[in-house]
């Protein structure tokens, strides 16, 4: 004979027993599914600095919010454009992730040549 699940709750009357922890019955997301959700949730919290420059380059730094830091490469390294764009960073064409400041790996340092045309990036990554 098979045991039947009690539809009325832990105490038989539809109430949880004192001290009982609720059970999460939602299916567990894969790492990639969670990453996509987090990027859509925290993309608006990415901080973009004003541009600053020297004679040859213009620079800016981008600070990743806490909710996205777990998706940065470990150990910290310079990322290809496809990588930083896939984390939700949105900038016009020509920017290069050029340096890692190890004490603050969540701050991405970018540069581009001063004569780079100011055009919008031709497509968006999802």
CSV table of C-alpha atoms in Angstrom, one decimal, residues 10-95:
chain,number,residue,atom,x,y,z
A,10,UNK,CA,2.0,19.4,8.4
A,11,UNK,CA,-0.4,19.3,11.4
A,12,UNK,CA,-3.4,17.8,9.4
A,13,UNK,CA,-5.3,21.1,9.7
A,14,UNK,CA,-3.5,23.2,7.0
A,15,UNK,CA,-1.0,24.8,9.4
A,16,UNK,CA,2.7,24.4,9.5
A,17,UNK,CA,4.2,23.0,12.6
A,18,UNK,CA,5.9,25.6,14.9
A,19,UNK,CA,9.6,26.0,13.9
A,20,UNK,CA,9.1,24.2,10.6
A,21,UNK,CA,11.0,25.7,7.6
A,22,UNK,CA,9.0,26.3,4.4
A,23,UNK,CA,10.0,24.0,1.5
A,24,UNK,CA,10.9,25.7,-1.8
A,25,UNK,CA,9.3,23.6,-4.4
A,26,UNK,CA,10.3,25.7,-7.4
A,27,UNK,CA,12.7,24.0,-9.8
A,28,UNK,CA,16.3,25.0,-9.3
A,29,UNK,CA,17.7,27.2,-12.0
A,30,UNK,CA,20.9,26.4,-13.9
A,31,UNK,CA,23.9,28.7,-13.4
A,32,UNK,CA,23.3,30.1,-16.9
A,33,UNK,CA,19.5,30.7,-16.3
A,34,UNK,CA,20.4,32.5,-13.0
A,35,UNK,CA,23.0,34.6,-14.7
A,36,UNK,CA,20.5,35.7,-17.4
A,37,UNK,CA,18.0,36.6,-14.7
A,38,UNK,CA,20.6,38.5,-12.6
A,39,UNK,CA,21.9,40.5,-15.6
A,40,UNK,CA,18.4,41.6,-16.5
A,41,UNK,CA,17.7,42.5,-12.8
A,42,UNK,CA,21.0,44.4,-12.1
A,43,UNK,CA,21.9,45.9,-15.5
A,44,UNK,CA,20.3,49.2,-14.5
A,45,UNK,CA,22.6,49.3,-11.5
A,46,UNK,CA,25.9,49.2,-13.5
A,47,UNK,CA,27.7,52.5,-12.9
A,48,UNK,CA,29.4,54.2,-15.8
A,49,UNK,CA,31.9,57.0,-15.0
A,50,UNK,CA,32.2,60.1,-17.0
A,51,UNK,CA,34.9,59.9,-19.7
A,52,UNK,CA,38.3,61.3,-19.0
A,53,UNK,CA,41.3,61.5,-21.4
A,54,UNK,CA,44.9,62.1,-22.1
A,55,UNK,CA,46.5,63.1,-25.4
A,56,UNK,CA,46.0,59.7,-27.0
A,57,UNK,CA,43.0,57.9,-25.3
A,58,UNK,CA,39.8,58.5,-23.6
A,59,UNK,CA,39.0,56.4,-20.6
A,60,UNK,CA,36.1,55.4,-18.4
A,61,UNK,CA,35.5,52.9,-15.6
A,62,UNK,CA,32.5,50.8,-15.1
A,63,UNK,CA,31.5,49.5,-11.7
A,64,UNK,CA,29.6,46.2,-11.5
A,65,UNK,CA,26.9,45.9,-8.9
A,66,UNK,CA,27.1,43.3,-6.1
A,67,UNK,CA,24.5,41.1,-7.9
A,68,UNK,CA,26.7,40.7,-11.0
A,69,UNK,CA,30.2,40.4,-9.4
A,70,UNK,CA,30.0,36.6,-9.1
A,71,UNK,CA,29.9,36.4,-12.9
A,72,UNK,CA,33.3,38.2,-13.4
A,73,UNK,CA,36.2,36.0,-14.3
A,74,UNK,CA,38.1,34.5,-11.4
A,75,UNK,CA,41.0,35.1,-11.1
A,76,UNK,CA,40.5,38.6,-12.5
A,77,UNK,CA,41.7,39.1,-16.1
A,78,UNK,CA,41.1,41.4,-19.1
A,79,UNK,CA,37.9,40.4,-20.8
A,80,UNK,CA,37.1,40.3,-24.5
A,81,UNK,CA,34.3,42.6,-25.7
A,82,UNK,CA,31.9,39.7,-26.1
A,83,UNK,CA,32.4,38.8,-22.4
A,84,UNK,CA,31.9,42.2,-20.9
A,85,UNK,CA,28.9,42.9,-23.2
A,86,UNK,CA,27.4,39.6,-22.1
A,87,UNK,CA,27.5,40.8,-18.5
A,88,UNK,CA,25.2,43.7,-19.4
A,89,UNK,CA,27.8,46.4,-20.0
A,90,UNK,CA,26.5,48.7,-22.7
A,91,UNK,CA,28.9,51.2,-24.4
A,92,UNK,CA,29.4,52.5,-27.9
A,93,UNK,CA,31.8,50.9,-30.3
A,94,UNK,CA,35.6,51.0,-29.8
A,95,UNK,CA,36.0,50.5,-26.0
